[in-house]
Amino acid sequence: MEPVLIVLVVLVVVAFIALIKTIQVIPQASAAIVERFGRYTRTLSAGLNIVVPFIDNVRNRIDLREQVVPFPPQPVITQDNLVVNIDTVIYYQVTDPRAATYEVASYIQAIEQLTVTTLRNIIGSMDLESTLTSREVINAGLRGVLDEATGKWGIRVNRVELKAIEPPTSIQDSMEKQMRADRDKRAAILTAEGARQAAILRAEGEKQAEVLKAEGEAQAAVLRADGEAAAIRTVFEAIHDGDADQKLLAYQYLQTLPELAKGDSNKLWIIPSEVGDALKGLGGAFTGLTGGANGAAAAAPTATQVPLDGAGRQSVPPPAGPRPLDTDTKGAARPRVEPTREYPKIDPE
């Protein structure tokens, strides 16, 4: 009984192990490679799978989800012989588990080395400024080369990102100074533009103010001229209706003479002939009233010039011809000095 029992126990154990090896459960978004006697047989998909125990061998399980692999910074030389450190990140996904297993030994290491090589080729054809400002171009170039090379490995490169591009320290200092200068330049340009706009607006405002002021002065002058014209018209009509004689006009003219004598340059008065005729009549009237013998006004010329002194007073020169002689206290003859006749200045007030 004991040998039979031992055989039964061995059979049960073998059956249990065979059952375990027969049933293979593959998780979602994963795949497994099955080999039979060392040769590829099939690829197991997600779910419950049955294999032949002790004959079929599940080699490895492959994750079919998108993977993110960051690579350490790599020193790269630019076209202008500057060394920059570039940190990259690769987003890839296994599309063919069989090719990823048998076409390349380690696709992670292969992708890393291919990325470094491609990155050096791309950066080597660009200068530092282009490298810093053309990240999209570098990413597109890397993705194109990697996707073409990894396609036969059963891998699709979805994205390639440059995390950081670090130039040398001296270049960083120079770039910082340049950026600061650019910011100061832009600030100065904006300030100057603002001052220019403010000056333009201020000039426009002053221009409009001057235009409005000129228009107001013009309207005031027009109204003032209209008022003066109306006043003159009223006075003229009053004089015309009142039938004023020449004596009244001469008297009014004499009243305006002090206004003419206000200026220092007014040294000479011109009396029109009409006013002279009126003065003749006015003088005759005064002579008839006073009974005097002064007929100088009646003999006034048609245009009389009366000089003025510096104080605005009328100055009448002595008559022409030889002056009469006077005798002094000792009986000696001397010329007679005629006193200058002065007329009082008429206050215009």
PDB file of C-alpha atoms in Angstrom, residues 114-341:
ATOM      1  CA  LEU A 114      19.422  56.752 -29.863  1.00  0.00           C
ATOM      2  CA  THR A 115      18.024  59.883 -28.211  1.00  0.00           C
ATOM      3  CA  VAL A 116      21.482  61.080 -27.157  1.00  0.00           C
ATOM      4  CA  THR A 117      22.941  60.479 -30.610  1.00  0.00           C
ATOM      5  CA  THR A 118      20.097  62.184 -32.420  1.00  0.00           C
ATOM      6  CA  LEU A 119      20.145  65.109 -29.996  1.00  0.00           C
ATOM      7  CA  ARG A 120      23.844  65.693 -30.581  1.00  0.00           C
ATOM      8  CA  ASN A 121      23.346  65.634 -34.333  1.00  0.00           C
ATOM      9  CA  ILE A 122      20.522  68.164 -34.193  1.00  0.00           C
ATOM     10  CA  ILE A 123      22.144  70.531 -31.675  1.00  0.00           C
ATOM     11  CA  GLY A 124      25.479  70.320 -33.492  1.00  0.00           C
ATOM     12  CA  SER A 125      23.915  71.995 -36.515  1.00  0.00           C
ATOM     13  CA  MET A 126      22.460  74.903 -34.485  1.00  0.00           C
ATOM     14  CA  ASP A 127      24.027  77.782 -32.599  1.00  0.00           C
ATOM     15  CA  LEU A 128      23.236  78.601 -28.979  1.00  0.00           C
ATOM     16  CA  GLU A 129      20.592  81.210 -29.711  1.00  0.00           C
ATOM     17  CA  SER A 130      18.741  78.883 -32.081  1.00  0.00           C
ATOM     18  CA  THR A 131      18.995  76.076 -29.533  1.00  0.00           C
ATOM     19  CA  LEU A 132      17.426  78.206 -26.816  1.00  0.00           C
ATOM     20  CA  THR A 133      14.639  79.547 -29.015  1.00  0.00           C
ATOM     21  CA  SER A 134      13.811  76.499 -31.170  1.00  0.00           C
ATOM     22  CA  ARG A 135      12.610  73.848 -28.747  1.00  0.00           C
ATOM     23  CA  GLU A 136       9.687  72.883 -30.945  1.00  0.00           C
ATOM     24  CA  VAL A 137      12.019  72.313 -33.886  1.00  0.00           C
ATOM     25  CA  ILE A 138      14.317  70.135 -31.764  1.00  0.00           C
ATOM     26  CA  ASN A 139      11.386  68.144 -30.365  1.00  0.00           C
ATOM     27  CA  ALA A 140       9.961  67.536 -33.830  1.00  0.00           C
ATOM     28  CA  GLY A 141      13.352  66.450 -35.172  1.00  0.00           C
ATOM     29  CA  LEU A 142      13.936  64.055 -32.279  1.00  0.00           C
ATOM     30  CA  ARG A 143      10.491  62.525 -32.567  1.00  0.00           C
ATOM     31  CA  GLY A 144      10.830  61.986 -36.310  1.00  0.00           C
ATOM     32  CA  VAL A 145      14.181  60.193 -36.046  1.00  0.00           C
ATOM     33  CA  LEU A 146      13.205  58.122 -32.986  1.00  0.00           C
ATOM     34  CA  ASP A 147       9.837  57.105 -34.385  1.00  0.00           C
ATOM     35  CA  GLU A 148      11.424  55.926 -37.611  1.00  0.00           C
ATOM     36  CA  ALA A 149      14.173  53.981 -35.843  1.00  0.00           C
ATOM     37  CA  THR A 150      11.997  52.426 -33.126  1.00  0.00           C
ATOM     38  CA  GLY A 151       9.204  51.398 -35.487  1.00  0.00           C
ATOM     39  CA  LYS A 152      10.938  48.117 -36.321  1.00  0.00           C
ATOM     40  CA  TRP A 153      11.310  47.461 -32.572  1.00  0.00           C
ATOM     41  CA  GLY A 154       7.547  47.509 -32.099  1.00  0.00           C
ATOM     42  CA  ILE A 155       7.723  50.841 -30.222  1.00  0.00           C
ATOM     43  CA  ARG A 156       6.016  54.131 -31.041  1.00  0.00           C
ATOM     44  CA  VAL A 157       7.532  57.371 -29.714  1.00  0.00           C
ATOM     45  CA  ASN A 158       4.644  59.704 -28.935  1.00  0.00           C
ATOM     46  CA  ARG A 159       6.479  62.763 -27.645  1.00  0.00           C
ATOM     47  CA  VAL A 160       9.960  64.057 -26.944  1.00  0.00           C
ATOM     48  CA  GLU A 161      10.337  66.977 -24.537  1.00  0.00           C
ATOM     49  CA  LEU A 162      13.383  69.012 -23.567  1.00  0.00           C
ATOM     50  CA  LYS A 163      13.080  69.635 -19.840  1.00  0.00           C
ATOM     51  CA  ALA A 164      15.993  72.035 -19.566  1.00  0.00           C
ATOM     52  CA  ILE A 165      18.755  73.571 -21.673  1.00  0.00           C
ATOM     53  CA  GLU A 166      21.543  74.861 -19.457  1.00  0.00           C
ATOM     54  CA  PRO A 167      24.297  76.904 -21.126  1.00  0.00           C
ATOM     55  CA  PRO A 168      27.627  77.587 -19.357  1.00  0.00           C
ATOM     56  CA  THR A 169      27.679  79.920 -16.360  1.00  0.00           C
ATOM     57  CA  SER A 170      29.468  82.705 -18.221  1.00  0.00           C
ATOM     58  CA  ILE A 171      26.916  82.524 -20.997  1.00  0.00           C
ATOM     59  CA  GLN A 172      24.089  82.594 -18.462  1.00  0.00           C
ATOM     60  CA  ASP A 173      25.481  85.817 -16.943  1.00  0.00           C
ATOM     61  CA  SER A 174      25.767  87.399 -20.379  1.00  0.00           C
ATOM     62  CA  MET A 175      22.262  86.307 -21.271  1.00  0.00           C
ATOM     63  CA  GLU A 176      20.907  87.733 -18.035  1.00  0.00           C
ATOM     64  CA  LYS A 177      22.578  91.081 -18.740  1.00  0.00           C
ATOM     65  CA  GLN A 178      21.223  91.049 -22.278  1.00  0.00           C
ATOM     66  CA  MET A 179      17.699  90.265 -21.089  1.00  0.00           C
ATOM     67  CA  ARG A 180      17.939  93.043 -18.509  1.00  0.00           C
ATOM     68  CA  ALA A 181      19.091  95.470 -21.199  1.00  0.00           C
ATOM     69  CA  ASP A 182      16.244  94.378 -23.467  1.00  0.00           C
ATOM     70  CA  ARG A 183      13.722  94.919 -20.680  1.00  0.00           C
ATOM     71  CA  ASP A 184      15.158  98.366 -19.953  1.00  0.00           C
ATOM     72  CA  LYS A 185      15.042  99.183 -23.656  1.00  0.00           C
ATOM     73  CA  ARG A 186      11.417  98.135 -23.946  1.00  0.00           C
ATOM     74  CA  ALA A 187      10.562 100.114 -20.822  1.00  0.00           C
ATOM     75  CA  ALA A 188      12.307 103.205 -22.234  1.00  0.00           C
ATOM     76  CA  ILE A 189      10.492 102.793 -25.550  1.00  0.00           C
ATOM     77  CA  LEU A 190       7.133 102.472 -23.800  1.00  0.00           C
ATOM     78  CA  THR A 191       7.899 105.505 -21.626  1.00  0.00           C
ATOM     79  CA  ALA A 192       8.923 107.576 -24.642  1.00  0.00           C
ATOM     80  CA  GLU A 193       5.839 106.471 -26.537  1.00  0.00           C
ATOM     81  CA  GLY A 194       3.652 107.436 -23.590  1.00  0.00           C
ATOM     82  CA  ALA A 195       5.339 110.840 -23.322  1.00  0.00           C
ATOM     83  CA  ARG A 196       4.903 111.321 -27.069  1.00  0.00           C
ATOM     84  CA  GLN A 197       1.211 110.510 -26.920  1.00  0.00           C
ATOM     85  CA  ALA A 198       0.791 112.795 -23.908  1.00  0.00           C
ATOM     86  CA  ALA A 199       2.585 115.634 -25.724  1.00  0.00           C
ATOM     87  CA  ILE A 200       0.421 115.116 -28.805  1.00  0.00           C
ATOM     88  CA  LEU A 201      -2.762 115.161 -26.735  1.00  0.00           C
ATOM     89  CA  ARG A 202      -1.548 118.227 -24.822  1.00  0.00           C
ATOM     90  CA  ALA A 203      -0.728 120.029 -28.076  1.00  0.00           C
ATOM     91  CA  GLU A 204      -4.114 119.100 -29.510  1.00  0.00           C
ATOM     92  CA  GLY A 205      -5.798 120.446 -26.397  1.00  0.00           C
ATOM     93  CA  GLU A 206      -3.819 123.694 -26.529  1.00  0.00           C
ATOM     94  CA  LYS A 207      -4.590 124.002 -30.237  1.00  0.00           C
ATOM     95  CA  GLN A 208      -8.306 123.579 -29.632  1.00  0.00           C
ATOM     96  CA  ALA A 209      -8.144 126.058 -26.758  1.00  0.00           C
ATOM     97  CA  GLU A 210      -6.377 128.623 -28.957  1.00  0.00           C
ATOM     98  CA  VAL A 211      -8.887 128.055 -31.752  1.00  0.00           C
ATOM     99  CA  LEU A 212     -11.797 128.520 -29.366  1.00  0.00           C
ATOM    100  CA  LYS A 213     -10.141 131.602 -27.875  1.00  0.00           C
ATOM    101  CA  ALA A 214      -9.538 133.074 -31.337  1.00  0.00           C
ATOM    102  CA  GLU A 215     -13.121 132.338 -32.339  1.00  0.00           C
ATOM    103  CA  GLY A 216     -14.351 133.999 -29.156  1.00  0.00           C
ATOM    104  CA  GLU A 217     -12.174 137.065 -29.743  1.00  0.00           C
ATOM    105  CA  ALA A 218     -13.342 137.233 -33.354  1.00  0.00           C
ATOM    106  CA  GLN A 219     -16.972 137.067 -32.295  1.00  0.00           C
ATOM    107  CA  ALA A 220     -16.330 139.681 -29.605  1.00  0.00           C
ATOM    108  CA  ALA A 221     -14.629 141.945 -32.153  1.00  0.00           C
ATOM    109  CA  VAL A 222     -17.546 141.507 -34.545  1.00  0.00           C
ATOM    110  CA  LEU A 223     -20.042 142.310 -31.804  1.00  0.00           C
ATOM    111  CA  ARG A 224     -17.929 145.273 -30.662  1.00  0.00           C
ATOM    112  CA  ALA A 225     -17.707 146.570 -34.227  1.00  0.00           C
ATOM    113  CA  ASP A 226     -21.444 146.116 -34.651  1.00  0.00           C
ATOM    114  CA  GLY A 227     -22.022 148.060 -31.439  1.00  0.00           C
ATOM    115  CA  GLU A 228     -19.682 150.871 -32.464  1.00  0.00           C
ATOM    116  CA  ALA A 229     -21.273 150.986 -35.912  1.00  0.00           C
ATOM    117  CA  ALA A 230     -24.705 151.203 -34.327  1.00  0.00           C
ATOM    118  CA  ALA A 231     -23.496 153.959 -31.982  1.00  0.00           C
ATOM    119  CA  ILE A 232     -21.941 155.922 -34.844  1.00  0.00           C
ATOM    120  CA  ARG A 233     -25.084 155.417 -36.886  1.00  0.00           C
ATOM    121  CA  THR A 234     -27.193 156.683 -33.979  1.00  0.00           C
ATOM    122  CA  VAL A 235     -24.953 159.742 -33.464  1.00  0.00           C
ATOM    123  CA  PHE A 236     -24.939 160.458 -37.199  1.00  0.00           C
ATOM    124  CA  GLU A 237     -28.693 160.185 -37.351  1.00  0.00           C
ATOM    125  CA  ALA A 238     -29.039 162.436 -34.293  1.00  0.00           C
ATOM    126  CA  ILE A 239     -26.710 165.022 -35.802  1.00  0.00           C
ATOM    127  CA  HIS A 240     -28.444 164.790 -39.166  1.00  0.00           C
ATOM    128  CA  ASP A 241     -31.888 165.045 -37.619  1.00  0.00           C
ATOM    129  CA  GLY A 242     -30.810 167.913 -35.335  1.00  0.00           C
ATOM    130  CA  ASP A 243     -29.293 169.868 -38.242  1.00  0.00           C
ATOM    131  CA  ALA A 244     -26.082 170.685 -36.323  1.00  0.00           C
ATOM    132  CA  ASP A 245     -24.121 173.655 -37.635  1.00  0.00           C
ATOM    133  CA  GLN A 246     -20.386 173.950 -38.217  1.00  0.00           C
ATOM    134  CA  LYS A 247     -19.800 175.706 -34.892  1.00  0.00           C
ATOM    135  CA  LEU A 248     -21.005 172.712 -32.928  1.00  0.00           C
ATOM    136  CA  LEU A 249     -18.823 170.404 -34.987  1.00  0.00           C
ATOM    137  CA  ALA A 250     -15.824 172.643 -34.412  1.00  0.00           C
ATOM    138  CA  TYR A 251     -16.507 172.675 -30.689  1.00  0.00           C
ATOM    139  CA  GLN A 252     -16.686 168.875 -30.579  1.00  0.00           C
ATOM    140  CA  TYR A 253     -13.488 168.667 -32.569  1.00  0.00           C
ATOM    141  CA  LEU A 254     -11.750 170.899 -30.049  1.00  0.00           C
ATOM    142  CA  GLN A 255     -12.937 168.610 -27.268  1.00  0.00           C
ATOM    143  CA  THR A 256     -11.212 165.662 -28.935  1.00  0.00           C
ATOM    144  CA  LEU A 257      -7.892 167.461 -29.375  1.00  0.00           C
ATOM    145  CA  PRO A 258      -6.582 166.512 -25.874  1.00  0.00           C
ATOM    146  CA  GLU A 259      -7.038 162.859 -26.772  1.00  0.00           C
ATOM    147  CA  LEU A 260      -4.816 163.400 -29.803  1.00  0.00           C
ATOM    148  CA  ALA A 261      -2.157 165.059 -27.643  1.00  0.00           C
ATOM    149  CA  LYS A 262      -1.733 162.156 -25.213  1.00  0.00           C
ATOM    150  CA  GLY A 263       1.043 160.441 -27.199  1.00  0.00           C
ATOM    151  CA  ASP A 264       4.627 161.685 -27.113  1.00  0.00           C
ATOM    152  CA  SER A 265       4.837 161.404 -30.896  1.00  0.00           C
ATOM    153  CA  ASN A 266       1.911 163.760 -31.485  1.00  0.00           C
ATOM    154  CA  LYS A 267       3.820 166.977 -32.124  1.00  0.00           C
ATOM    155  CA  LEU A 268       1.562 168.431 -34.830  1.00  0.00           C
ATOM    156  CA  TRP A 269      -2.182 168.916 -35.217  1.00  0.00           C
ATOM    157  CA  ILE A 270      -3.795 169.076 -38.642  1.00  0.00           C
ATOM    158  CA  ILE A 271      -6.997 171.081 -38.651  1.00  0.00           C
ATOM    159  CA  PRO A 272      -9.178 170.455 -41.713  1.00  0.00           C
ATOM    160  CA  SER A 273     -10.363 173.406 -43.757  1.00  0.00           C
ATOM    161  CA  GLU A 274     -13.979 172.719 -42.845  1.00  0.00           C
ATOM    162  CA  VAL A 275     -13.114 172.990 -39.179  1.00  0.00           C
ATOM    163  CA  GLY A 276     -11.135 176.120 -39.922  1.00  0.00           C
ATOM    164  CA  ASP A 277     -14.163 177.710 -41.504  1.00  0.00           C
ATOM    165  CA  ALA A 278     -16.168 176.705 -38.477  1.00  0.00           C
ATOM    166  CA  LEU A 279     -13.550 178.237 -36.207  1.00  0.00           C
ATOM    167  CA  LYS A 280     -13.846 181.448 -38.188  1.00  0.00           C
ATOM    168  CA  GLY A 281     -17.544 181.583 -37.478  1.00  0.00           C
ATOM    169  CA  LEU A 282     -16.978 180.639 -33.847  1.00  0.00           C
ATOM    170  CA  GLY A 283     -14.359 183.360 -33.483  1.00  0.00           C
ATOM    171  CA  GLY A 284     -16.646 185.918 -35.109  1.00  0.00           C
ATOM    172  CA  ALA A 285     -19.374 185.004 -32.683  1.00  0.00           C
ATOM    173  CA  PHE A 286     -17.042 185.407 -29.712  1.00  0.00           C
ATOM    174  CA  THR A 287     -15.862 188.789 -31.120  1.00  0.00           C
ATOM    175  CA  GLY A 288     -19.419 190.013 -31.489  1.00  0.00           C
ATOM    176  CA  LEU A 289     -20.209 189.012 -27.924  1.00  0.00           C
ATOM    177  CA  THR A 290     -17.109 190.438 -26.269  1.00  0.00           C
ATOM    178  CA  GLY A 291     -16.616 193.421 -28.605  1.00  0.00           C
ATOM    179  CA  GLY A 292     -12.899 192.656 -28.845  1.00  0.00           C
ATOM    180  CA  ALA A 293     -10.676 193.356 -31.801  1.00  0.00           C
ATOM    181  CA  ASN A 294      -9.077 189.928 -31.967  1.00  0.00           C
ATOM    182  CA  GLY A 295      -9.767 188.727 -35.543  1.00  0.00           C
ATOM    183  CA  ALA A 296      -7.133 186.037 -35.695  1.00  0.00           C
ATOM    184  CA  ALA A 297      -9.708 183.293 -35.873  1.00  0.00           C
ATOM    185  CA  ALA A 298     -11.343 184.994 -38.890  1.00  0.00           C
ATOM    186  CA  ALA A 299      -7.983 185.037 -40.679  1.00  0.00           C
ATOM    187  CA  ALA A 300      -7.284 181.326 -39.999  1.00  0.00           C
ATOM    188  CA  PRO A 301      -5.814 179.501 -43.016  1.00  0.00           C
ATOM    189  CA  THR A 302      -7.631 176.658 -44.666  1.00  0.00           C
ATOM    190  CA  ALA A 303      -5.218 174.180 -43.095  1.00  0.00           C
ATOM    191  CA  THR A 304      -3.569 175.300 -39.871  1.00  0.00           C
ATOM    192  CA  GLN A 305      -0.655 173.503 -38.212  1.00  0.00           C
ATOM    193  CA  VAL A 306      -0.407 174.076 -34.471  1.00  0.00           C
ATOM    194  CA  PRO A 307       2.827 172.663 -32.967  1.00  0.00           C
ATOM    195  CA  LEU A 308       2.860 171.100 -29.524  1.00  0.00           C
ATOM    196  CA  ASP A 309       5.577 171.104 -26.919  1.00  0.00           C
ATOM    197  CA  GLY A 310       6.693 168.031 -24.955  1.00  0.00           C
ATOM    198  CA  ALA A 311       3.936 168.542 -22.370  1.00  0.00           C
ATOM    199  CA  GLY A 312       1.191 168.488 -24.956  1.00  0.00           C
ATOM    200  CA  ARG A 313       0.585 172.305 -24.785  1.00  0.00           C
ATOM    201  CA  GLN A 314       0.043 174.493 -27.821  1.00  0.00           C
ATOM    202  CA  SER A 315       3.050 176.672 -28.555  1.00  0.00           C
ATOM    203  CA  VAL A 316       2.629 179.746 -30.824  1.00  0.00           C
ATOM    204  CA  PRO A 317       5.939 181.051 -32.268  1.00  0.00           C
ATOM    205  CA  PRO A 318       6.662 184.795 -32.353  1.00  0.00           C
ATOM    206  CA  PRO A 319       5.875 186.722 -35.566  1.00  0.00           C
ATOM    207  CA  ALA A 320       8.463 186.849 -38.356  1.00  0.00           C
ATOM    208  CA  GLY A 321      10.495 189.989 -39.162  1.00  0.00           C
ATOM    209  CA  PRO A 322      12.736 192.232 -37.048  1.00  0.00           C
ATOM    210  CA  ARG A 323      11.883 192.263 -33.390  1.00  0.00           C
ATOM    211  CA  PRO A 324      11.207 195.668 -31.727  1.00  0.00           C
ATOM    212  CA  LEU A 325      13.933 196.968 -29.448  1.00  0.00           C
ATOM    213  CA  ASP A 326      13.609 197.787 -25.748  1.00  0.00           C
ATOM    214  CA  THR A 327      15.927 199.916 -23.649  1.00  0.00           C
ATOM    215  CA  ASP A 328      17.419 198.719 -20.465  1.00  0.00           C
ATOM    216  CA  THR A 329      17.912 200.803 -17.302  1.00  0.00           C
ATOM    217  CA  LYS A 330      21.087 202.405 -18.689  1.00  0.00           C
ATOM    218  CA  GLY A 331      19.422 203.553 -21.909  1.00  0.00           C
ATOM    219  CA  ALA A 332      21.059 200.872 -24.116  1.00  0.00           C
ATOM    220  CA  ALA A 333      18.963 199.354 -26.852  1.00  0.00           C
ATOM    221  CA  ARG A 334      18.256 195.563 -26.610  1.00  0.00           C
ATOM    222  CA  PRO A 335      15.931 193.270 -28.499  1.00  0.00           C
ATOM    223  CA  ARG A 336      12.497 192.806 -27.110  1.00  0.00           C
ATOM    224  CA  VAL A 337      11.773 189.288 -25.913  1.00  0.00           C
ATOM    225  CA  GLU A 338       8.288 188.171 -26.781  1.00  0.00           C
ATOM    226  CA  PRO A 339       6.866 185.774 -24.220  1.00  0.00           C
ATOM    227  CA  THR A 340       5.801 182.447 -25.577  1.00  0.00           C
ATOM    228  CA  ARG A 341       2.065 182.080 -25.557  1.00  0.00           C
TER     229      ARG A 341
END
